[in-house]
Coordinates of C-alpha atoms and ligand atoms in Angstrom, one line a residue:
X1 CA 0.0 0.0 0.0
X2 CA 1.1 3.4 -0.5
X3 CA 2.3 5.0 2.4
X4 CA 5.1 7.7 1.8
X5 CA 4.5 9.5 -1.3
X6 CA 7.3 12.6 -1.1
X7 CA 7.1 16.1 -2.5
X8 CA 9.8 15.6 -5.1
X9 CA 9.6 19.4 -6.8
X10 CA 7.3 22.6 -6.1
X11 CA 7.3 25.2 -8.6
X12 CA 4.6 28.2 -9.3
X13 CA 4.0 30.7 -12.0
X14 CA 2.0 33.8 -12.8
X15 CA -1.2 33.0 -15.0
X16 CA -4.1 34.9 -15.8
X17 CA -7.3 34.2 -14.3
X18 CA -10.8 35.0 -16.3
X19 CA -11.0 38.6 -15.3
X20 CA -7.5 38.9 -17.6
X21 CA -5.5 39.6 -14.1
X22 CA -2.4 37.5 -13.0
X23 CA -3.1 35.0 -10.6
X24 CA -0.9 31.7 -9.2
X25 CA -0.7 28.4 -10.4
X26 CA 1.2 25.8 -8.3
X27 CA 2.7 22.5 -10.4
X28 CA 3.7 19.8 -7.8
X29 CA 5.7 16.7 -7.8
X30 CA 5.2 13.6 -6.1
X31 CA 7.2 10.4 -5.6
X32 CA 9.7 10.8 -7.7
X33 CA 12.5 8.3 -6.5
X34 CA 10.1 5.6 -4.5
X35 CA 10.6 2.3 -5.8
X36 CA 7.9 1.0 -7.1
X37 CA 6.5 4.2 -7.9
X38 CA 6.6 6.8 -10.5
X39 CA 6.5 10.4 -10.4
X40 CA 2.9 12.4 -10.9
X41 CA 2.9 15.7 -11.2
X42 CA -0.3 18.2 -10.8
X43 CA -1.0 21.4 -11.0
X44 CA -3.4 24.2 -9.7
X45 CA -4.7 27.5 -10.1
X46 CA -6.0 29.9 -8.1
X47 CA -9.4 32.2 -8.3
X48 CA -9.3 35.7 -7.2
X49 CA -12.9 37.9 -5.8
X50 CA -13.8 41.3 -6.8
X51 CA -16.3 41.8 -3.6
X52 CA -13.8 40.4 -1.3
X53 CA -15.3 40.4 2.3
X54 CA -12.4 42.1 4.6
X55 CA -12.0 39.0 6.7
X56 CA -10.8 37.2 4.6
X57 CA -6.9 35.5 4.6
X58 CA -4.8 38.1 2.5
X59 CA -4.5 37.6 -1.2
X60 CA -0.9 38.8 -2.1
X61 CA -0.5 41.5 -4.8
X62 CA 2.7 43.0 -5.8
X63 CA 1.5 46.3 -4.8
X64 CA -1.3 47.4 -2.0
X65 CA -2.9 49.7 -5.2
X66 CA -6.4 48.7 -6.6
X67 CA -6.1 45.2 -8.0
X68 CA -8.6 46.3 -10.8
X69 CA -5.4 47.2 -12.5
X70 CA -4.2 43.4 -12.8
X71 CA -1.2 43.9 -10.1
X72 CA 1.0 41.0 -10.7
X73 CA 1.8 38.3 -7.8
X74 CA 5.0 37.9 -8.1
X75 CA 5.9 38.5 -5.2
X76 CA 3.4 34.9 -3.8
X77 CA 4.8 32.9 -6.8
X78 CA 8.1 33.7 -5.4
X79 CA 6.7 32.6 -1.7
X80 CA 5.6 29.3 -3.1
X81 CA 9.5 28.9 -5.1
X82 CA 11.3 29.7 -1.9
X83 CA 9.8 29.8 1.5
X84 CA 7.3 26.7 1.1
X85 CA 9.2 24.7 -1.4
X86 CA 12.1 24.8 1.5
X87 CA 9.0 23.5 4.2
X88 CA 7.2 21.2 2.8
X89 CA 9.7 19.5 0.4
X90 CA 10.2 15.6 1.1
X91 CA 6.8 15.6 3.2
X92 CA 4.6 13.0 2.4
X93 CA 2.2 14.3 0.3
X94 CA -0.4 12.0 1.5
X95 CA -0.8 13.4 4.8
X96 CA -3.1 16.7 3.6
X97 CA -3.9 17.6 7.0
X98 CA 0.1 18.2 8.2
X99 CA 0.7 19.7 4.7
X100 CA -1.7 22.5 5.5
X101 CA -0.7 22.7 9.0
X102 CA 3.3 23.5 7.6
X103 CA 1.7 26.0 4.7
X104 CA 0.1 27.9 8.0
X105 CA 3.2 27.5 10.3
X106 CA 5.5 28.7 8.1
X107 CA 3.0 31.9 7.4
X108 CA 3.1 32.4 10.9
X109 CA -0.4 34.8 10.9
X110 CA -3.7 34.6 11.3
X111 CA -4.8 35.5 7.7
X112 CA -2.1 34.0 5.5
X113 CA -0.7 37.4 5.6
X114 CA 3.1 36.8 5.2
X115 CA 2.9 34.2 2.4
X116 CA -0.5 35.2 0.6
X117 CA -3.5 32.2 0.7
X118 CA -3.1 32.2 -3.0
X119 CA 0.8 31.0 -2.6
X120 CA -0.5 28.6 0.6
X121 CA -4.1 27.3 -1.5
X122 CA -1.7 26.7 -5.1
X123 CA 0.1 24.2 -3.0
X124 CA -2.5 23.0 -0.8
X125 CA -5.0 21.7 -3.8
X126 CA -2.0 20.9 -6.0
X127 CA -0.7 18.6 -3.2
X128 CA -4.4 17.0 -3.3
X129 CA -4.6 16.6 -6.8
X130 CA -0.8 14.6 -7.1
X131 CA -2.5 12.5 -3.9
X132 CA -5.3 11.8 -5.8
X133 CA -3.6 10.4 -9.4
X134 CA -0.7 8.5 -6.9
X135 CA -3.0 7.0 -5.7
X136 CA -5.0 6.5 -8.8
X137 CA -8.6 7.4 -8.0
X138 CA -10.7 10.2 -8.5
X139 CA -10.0 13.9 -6.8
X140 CA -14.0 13.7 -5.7
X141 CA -12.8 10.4 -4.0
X142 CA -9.6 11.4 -2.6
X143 CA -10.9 14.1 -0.8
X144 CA -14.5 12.9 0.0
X145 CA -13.9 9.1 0.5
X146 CA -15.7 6.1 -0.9
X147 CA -19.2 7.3 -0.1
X148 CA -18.8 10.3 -2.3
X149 CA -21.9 10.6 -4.6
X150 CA -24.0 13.6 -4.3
X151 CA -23.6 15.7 -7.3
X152 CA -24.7 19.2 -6.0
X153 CA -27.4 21.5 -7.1
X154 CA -26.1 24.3 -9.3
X155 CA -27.1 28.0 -8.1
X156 CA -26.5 29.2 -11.5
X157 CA -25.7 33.2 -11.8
X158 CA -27.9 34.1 -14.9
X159 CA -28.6 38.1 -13.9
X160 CA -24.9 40.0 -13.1
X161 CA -25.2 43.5 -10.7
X162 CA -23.5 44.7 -8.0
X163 CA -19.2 45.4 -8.3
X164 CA -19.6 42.4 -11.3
X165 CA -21.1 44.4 -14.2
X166 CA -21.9 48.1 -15.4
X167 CA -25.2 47.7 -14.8
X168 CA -27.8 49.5 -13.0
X169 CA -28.6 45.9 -10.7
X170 CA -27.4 46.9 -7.3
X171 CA -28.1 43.0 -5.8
X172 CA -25.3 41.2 -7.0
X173 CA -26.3 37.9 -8.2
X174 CA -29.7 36.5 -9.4
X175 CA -29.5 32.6 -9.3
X176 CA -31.9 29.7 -10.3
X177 CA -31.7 26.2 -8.8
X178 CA -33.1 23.2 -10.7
X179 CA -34.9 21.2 -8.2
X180 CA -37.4 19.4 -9.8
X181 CA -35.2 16.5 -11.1
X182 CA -33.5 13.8 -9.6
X183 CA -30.5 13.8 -12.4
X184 CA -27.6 16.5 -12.8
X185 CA -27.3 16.3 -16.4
X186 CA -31.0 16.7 -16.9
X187 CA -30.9 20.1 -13.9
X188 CA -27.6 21.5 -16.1
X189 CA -30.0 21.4 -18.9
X190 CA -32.6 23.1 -17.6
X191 CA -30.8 25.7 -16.2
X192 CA -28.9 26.1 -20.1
X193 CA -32.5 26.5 -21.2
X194 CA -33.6 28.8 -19.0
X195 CA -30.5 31.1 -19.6
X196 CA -30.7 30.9 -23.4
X197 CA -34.3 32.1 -22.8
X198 CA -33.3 34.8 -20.9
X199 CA -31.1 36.2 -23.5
X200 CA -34.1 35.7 -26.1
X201 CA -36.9 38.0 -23.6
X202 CA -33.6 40.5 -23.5
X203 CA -33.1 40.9 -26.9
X204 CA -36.8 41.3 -27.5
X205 CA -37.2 43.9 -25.7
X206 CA -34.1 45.5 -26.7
X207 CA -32.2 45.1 -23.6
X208 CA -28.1 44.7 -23.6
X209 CA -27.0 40.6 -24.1
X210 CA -23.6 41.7 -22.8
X211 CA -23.0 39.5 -19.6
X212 CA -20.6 40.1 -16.4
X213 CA -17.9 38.6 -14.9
X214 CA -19.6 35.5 -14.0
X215 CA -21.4 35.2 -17.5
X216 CA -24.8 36.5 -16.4
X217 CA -26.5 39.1 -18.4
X218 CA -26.0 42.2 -17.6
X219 CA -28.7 45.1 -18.5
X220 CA -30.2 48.5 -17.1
X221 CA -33.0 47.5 -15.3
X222 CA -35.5 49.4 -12.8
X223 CA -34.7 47.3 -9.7
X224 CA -34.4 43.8 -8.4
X225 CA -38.5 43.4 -8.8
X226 CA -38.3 43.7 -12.3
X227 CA -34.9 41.2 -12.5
X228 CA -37.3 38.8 -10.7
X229 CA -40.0 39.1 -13.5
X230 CA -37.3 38.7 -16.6
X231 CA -36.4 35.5 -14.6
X232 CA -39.5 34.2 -13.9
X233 CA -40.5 35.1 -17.3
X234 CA -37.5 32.6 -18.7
X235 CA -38.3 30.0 -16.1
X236 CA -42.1 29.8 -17.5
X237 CA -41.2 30.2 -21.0
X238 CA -38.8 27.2 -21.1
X239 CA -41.7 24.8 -19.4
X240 CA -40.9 24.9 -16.1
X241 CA -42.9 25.8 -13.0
X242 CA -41.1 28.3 -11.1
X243 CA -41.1 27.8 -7.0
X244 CA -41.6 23.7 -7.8
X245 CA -39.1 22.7 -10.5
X246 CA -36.9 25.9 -10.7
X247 CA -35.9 28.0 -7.0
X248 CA -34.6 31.3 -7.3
X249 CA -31.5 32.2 -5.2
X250 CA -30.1 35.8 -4.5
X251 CA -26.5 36.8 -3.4
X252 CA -27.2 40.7 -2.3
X253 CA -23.9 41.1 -1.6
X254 CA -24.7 43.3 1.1
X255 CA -21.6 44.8 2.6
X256 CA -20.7 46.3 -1.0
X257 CA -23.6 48.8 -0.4
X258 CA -23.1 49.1 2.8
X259 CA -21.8 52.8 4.0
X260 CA -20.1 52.6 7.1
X261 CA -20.9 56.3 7.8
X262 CA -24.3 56.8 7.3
X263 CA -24.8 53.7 8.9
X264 CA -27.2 52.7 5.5
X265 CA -27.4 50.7 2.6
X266 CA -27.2 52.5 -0.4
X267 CA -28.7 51.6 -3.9
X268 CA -27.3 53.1 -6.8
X269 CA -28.3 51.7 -9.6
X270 CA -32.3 51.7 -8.5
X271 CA -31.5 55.8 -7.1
X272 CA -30.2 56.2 -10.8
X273 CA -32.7 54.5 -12.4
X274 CA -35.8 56.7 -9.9
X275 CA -34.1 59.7 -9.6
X276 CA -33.7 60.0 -6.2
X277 CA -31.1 58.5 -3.7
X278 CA -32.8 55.1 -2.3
X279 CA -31.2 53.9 1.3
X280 CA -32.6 51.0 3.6
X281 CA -31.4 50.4 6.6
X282 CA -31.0 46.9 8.5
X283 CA -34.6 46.8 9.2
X284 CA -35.4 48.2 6.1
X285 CA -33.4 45.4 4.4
X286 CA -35.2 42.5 6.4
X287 CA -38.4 44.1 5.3
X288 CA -37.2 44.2 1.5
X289 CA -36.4 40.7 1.3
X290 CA -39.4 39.6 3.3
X291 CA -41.2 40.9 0.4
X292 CA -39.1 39.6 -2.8
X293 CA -39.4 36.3 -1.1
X294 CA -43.6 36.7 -0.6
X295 CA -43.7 37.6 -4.6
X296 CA -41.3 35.3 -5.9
X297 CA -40.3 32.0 -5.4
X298 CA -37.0 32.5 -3.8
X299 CA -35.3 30.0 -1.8
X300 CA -31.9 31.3 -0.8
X301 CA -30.5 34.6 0.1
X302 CA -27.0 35.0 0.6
X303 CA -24.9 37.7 2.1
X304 CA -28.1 39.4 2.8
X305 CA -27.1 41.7 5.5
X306 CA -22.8 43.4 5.5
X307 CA -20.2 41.6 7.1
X308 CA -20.2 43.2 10.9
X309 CA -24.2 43.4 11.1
X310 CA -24.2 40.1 13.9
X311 CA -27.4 42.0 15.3
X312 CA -28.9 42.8 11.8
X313 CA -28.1 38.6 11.2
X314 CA -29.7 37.7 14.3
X315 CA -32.9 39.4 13.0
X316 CA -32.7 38.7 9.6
X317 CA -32.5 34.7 10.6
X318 CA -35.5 35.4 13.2
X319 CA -37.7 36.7 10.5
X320 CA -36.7 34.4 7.5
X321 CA -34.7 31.4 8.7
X322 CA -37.4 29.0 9.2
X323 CA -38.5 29.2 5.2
X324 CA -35.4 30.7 3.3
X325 CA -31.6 29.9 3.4
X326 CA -29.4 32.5 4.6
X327 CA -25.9 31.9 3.6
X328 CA -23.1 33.8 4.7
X329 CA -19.8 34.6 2.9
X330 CA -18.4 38.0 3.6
X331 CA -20.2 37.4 7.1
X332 CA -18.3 33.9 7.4
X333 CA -15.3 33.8 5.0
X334 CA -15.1 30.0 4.8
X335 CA -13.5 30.5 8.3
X336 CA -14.3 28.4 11.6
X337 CA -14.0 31.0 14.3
X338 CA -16.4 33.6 12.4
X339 CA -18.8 30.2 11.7
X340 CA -18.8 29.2 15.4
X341 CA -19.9 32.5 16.4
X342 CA -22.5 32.7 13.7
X343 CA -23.6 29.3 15.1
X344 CA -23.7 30.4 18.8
X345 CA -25.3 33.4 17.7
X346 CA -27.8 32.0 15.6
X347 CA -27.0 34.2 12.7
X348 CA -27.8 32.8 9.4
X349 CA -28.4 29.1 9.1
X350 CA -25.9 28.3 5.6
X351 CA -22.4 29.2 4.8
X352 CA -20.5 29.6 1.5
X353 CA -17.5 27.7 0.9
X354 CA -14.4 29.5 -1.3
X355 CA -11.0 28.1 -0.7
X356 CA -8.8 31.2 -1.6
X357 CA -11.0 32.5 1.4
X358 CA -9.0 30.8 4.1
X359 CA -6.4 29.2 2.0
X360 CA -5.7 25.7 2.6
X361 CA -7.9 23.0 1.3
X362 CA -8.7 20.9 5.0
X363 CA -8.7 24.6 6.1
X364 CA -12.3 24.5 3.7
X365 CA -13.0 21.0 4.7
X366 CA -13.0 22.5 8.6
X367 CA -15.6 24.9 7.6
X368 CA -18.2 22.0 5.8
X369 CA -17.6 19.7 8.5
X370 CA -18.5 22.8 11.5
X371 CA -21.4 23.8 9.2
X372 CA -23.1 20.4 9.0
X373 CA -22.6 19.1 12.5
X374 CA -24.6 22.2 13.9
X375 CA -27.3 21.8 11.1
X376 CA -26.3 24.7 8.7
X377 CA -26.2 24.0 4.9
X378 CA -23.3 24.2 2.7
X379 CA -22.2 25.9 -0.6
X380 CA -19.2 25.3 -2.6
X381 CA -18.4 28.4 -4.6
X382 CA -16.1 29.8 -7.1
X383 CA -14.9 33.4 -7.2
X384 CA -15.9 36.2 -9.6
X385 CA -12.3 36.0 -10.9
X386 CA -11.6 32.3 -12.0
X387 CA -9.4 30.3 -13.9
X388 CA -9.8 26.8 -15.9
X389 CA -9.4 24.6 -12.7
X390 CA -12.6 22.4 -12.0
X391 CA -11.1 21.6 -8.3
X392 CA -14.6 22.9 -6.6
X393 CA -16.4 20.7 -8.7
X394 CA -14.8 17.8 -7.0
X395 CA -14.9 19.7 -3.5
X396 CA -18.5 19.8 -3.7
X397 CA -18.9 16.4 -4.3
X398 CA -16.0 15.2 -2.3
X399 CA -18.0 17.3 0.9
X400 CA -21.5 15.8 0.4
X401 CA -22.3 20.2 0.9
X402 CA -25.4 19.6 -2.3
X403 CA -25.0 22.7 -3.9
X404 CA -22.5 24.2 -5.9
X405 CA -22.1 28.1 -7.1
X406 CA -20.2 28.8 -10.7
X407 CA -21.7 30.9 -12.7
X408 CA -23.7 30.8 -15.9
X409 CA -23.0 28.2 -18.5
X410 CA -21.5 30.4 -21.5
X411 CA -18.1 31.5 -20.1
X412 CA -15.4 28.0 -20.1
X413 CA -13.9 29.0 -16.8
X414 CA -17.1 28.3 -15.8
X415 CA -18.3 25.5 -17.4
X416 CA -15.3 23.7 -16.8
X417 CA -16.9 22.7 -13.4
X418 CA -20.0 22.1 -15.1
X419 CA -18.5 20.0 -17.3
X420 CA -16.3 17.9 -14.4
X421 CA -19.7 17.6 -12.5
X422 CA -20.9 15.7 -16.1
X423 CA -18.0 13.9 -16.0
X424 CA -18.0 12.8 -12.2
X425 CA -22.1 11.7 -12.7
X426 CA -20.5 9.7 -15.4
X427 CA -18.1 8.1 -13.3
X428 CA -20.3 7.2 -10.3
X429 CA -22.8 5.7 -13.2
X430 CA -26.2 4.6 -11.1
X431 CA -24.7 5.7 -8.0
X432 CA -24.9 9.1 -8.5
X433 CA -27.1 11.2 -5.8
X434 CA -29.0 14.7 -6.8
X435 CA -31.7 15.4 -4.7
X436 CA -33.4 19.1 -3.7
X437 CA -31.5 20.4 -0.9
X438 CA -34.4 22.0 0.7
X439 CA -37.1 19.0 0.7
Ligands
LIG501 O1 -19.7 37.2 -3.7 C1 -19.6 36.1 -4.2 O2 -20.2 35.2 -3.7 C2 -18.5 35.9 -5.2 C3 -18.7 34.8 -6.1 O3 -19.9 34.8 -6.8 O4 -18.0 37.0 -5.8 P1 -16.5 37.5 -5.5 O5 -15.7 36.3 -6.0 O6 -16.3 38.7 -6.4 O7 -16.4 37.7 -4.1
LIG502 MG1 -21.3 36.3 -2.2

């Protein structure tokens, strides 16, 4: 059995990630050397966020300027060729757990701050990935064990706002969730449908195709109400029966209209689009949503509320918990001490999962295990800046979490977890699981 499978070779590089910026990729070796075995090597890559909650671990950038600009990261590929190749090489590989726990000791912070989490993840998942072909079996399996084989429902971004698009959408992301099959194939399709009808009602009524970072159309529209009608519009016109086959989810992405001064939440886009300066505040929030969620069909709401509002939190869960999912991701940042006081709390009852969040892969693991032992749901998510690497595709169904967040299905950075999740269901053949997370 294999036992001892050495790092043999580290070594990382600047690529670009979807958004066109630099971002790191990791390429490891394994087992070079050991008889009986021969040498793997895997690589990596990193995603990057645009509405990057503040606790978060520190993504490294060549210079503390806005990262709009595509600042280089140098200075965390360098990390990775130096400082961690000098820690972690000739560790087994196989031991994930003490790999991450050198990538965080040698660090030495509390938010991946000296070495960057995108130097620490590279290595982290590209160490998994060589694990997973040593050992020959599947990443999904690798990380999730033989039991692995719920494929998870996507919350597929098909209506862009918010810091991802031009737009006059102040809510970030408008999501639907096939949940009226038992088959992920079959929900992929559906959701492909209902975005290709979406672009169709656009263009009818003259409104802009152009989509944003995460491939979701991106028009001037009124306010969220009327997002909610193009959408339910596309749901009906492709066959399905919005609420019972086809869920809508929302990511507000509250704490990018949150201004810390006025102690309000400011809406741009819908002031624009009136003509005069619309501001809710906490209250006025919980109230909004209550309302969306009466006229629409929606079943999730993440980041509904900014990323310091624990009292706001508290109340939102009071008044919508019981019949929505409230996930948190600025508010939780894939980390377990924020988690465990959103659990004592009783501040939303979900968490989003995004690896370059905390920055090691068992790290992440931490998180889904904490979430589901005290009864919240899980989300695997990619970032608004991505790259080619299907890893969360695997992660989701490696964790069992049953839902996965990656965009909409006409951008390849994208699809390229779509496509692993086909893949995967392949694999698993009549043993595959998809099944509504909220029934
Ligand atoms: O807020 C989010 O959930 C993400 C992904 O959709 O966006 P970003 O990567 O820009 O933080
Ligand atoms: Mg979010």
């Amino acid at each position: 059995m294999l036992r001892y499978l050495p790092i043999r070779k580290i070594h990382a590089r600047q690529v670009l990630d979807s958004r066109g910026n630099p971002t790191v990729e990791v390429e490891v070796t394994v087992g070079e050397g050991v008889i009986g075995i021969n040498g793997y090597t895997a690589r990596a890559m990193v995603p990057s966020g645009a509405s990057t909650g503040k606790f978060e671990a520190v993504e490294l950038r060549d210079q503390e300027k806005d990262k709009y600009l595509g600042l280089g990261v140098e200075k965390a590929v360098q990390n990775v060729n130096t400082k961690i190749a000098e820690a972690v090489l000739g560790e087994n590989a196989l031991n994930q757990m003490y790999i991450d726990q050198i990538l965080q000791y040698t660090d030495g912070t509390d938010n991946k701050g000296n070495l960057g989490a995108n130097a620490t993840l590279g290595v982290s998942m590209a160490v998994a990935r060589a694990s997973a072909m040593a050992m020959r079996i599947p990443l999904y399996q690798y990380l999730g064990g033989c039991h692995a084989s719920r494929l998870p429902v996507p919350m597929m971004n098909i209506l862009n706002g918010g810091c991802h698009a031009d737009n006059t959408v102040d809510l970030q992301e408008f999501m639907i969730m096939p949940l009226g099959t038992d088959c992920f194939p079959e929900a992929l399709r559906m959701s492909a449908e209902i975005y290709q009808h979406l672009k169709c009602i656009l263009r009818q009524r003259n409104m802009n195709t152009g989509v944003g970072d995460e491939g979701g159309f991106a028009p001037d529209v009124k306010d969220s109400r009327q997002v909610l009608e193009l959408i339910m519009e596309a749901i009906e016109k492709s066959g399905y029966q919005p609420g019972k086959e086809i869920g809508i989810a929302i990511d507000a992405a509250a704490s990018e209209l949150y201004d810390e001064e006025r102690g309000v939440y400011v809406f741009p886009g819908e002031s624009q689009m009136t003509g005069e300066e619309v501001l809710r505040d906490s209250g006025e929030m919980i109230h909004y949503y209550q309302t969306l969620a009466q006229d629409f069909p929606v079943v999730s709401l993440e980041d509904g509320l900014h990323e310091d509002d624990w009292e706001g939190w508290k109340n939102l869960t009071k008044a919508l918990g019981s019949h929505l999912q409230l996930v948190g991701d600025d508010l939780f940042v894939t980390n377990i001490k924020r988690l465990g006081c959103g659990i004592r709390l009783d501040a939303a009852n979900a968490i989003l999962i995004k690896v370059n969040q905390i920055g090691t892969v068992t790290e992440a693991l931490d998180a889904v295990e904490m979430a589901h032992r005290a009864g919240y749901r899980s989300v695997i998510s990619h970032r608004s800046g991505e790259t080619e690497d299907p890893f969360i595709a695997d992660l989701a169904v490696a964790t069992g979490a049953g839902q996965i967040k990656t965009g909409a299905p006409c951008r390849s950075e994208r699809n390229a977890k779509y496509n692993q999740l086909l893949r995967i269901h392949e694999h698993l053949g009549g043993l595959a699981i998809y099944q509504n997370p909220f029934s």
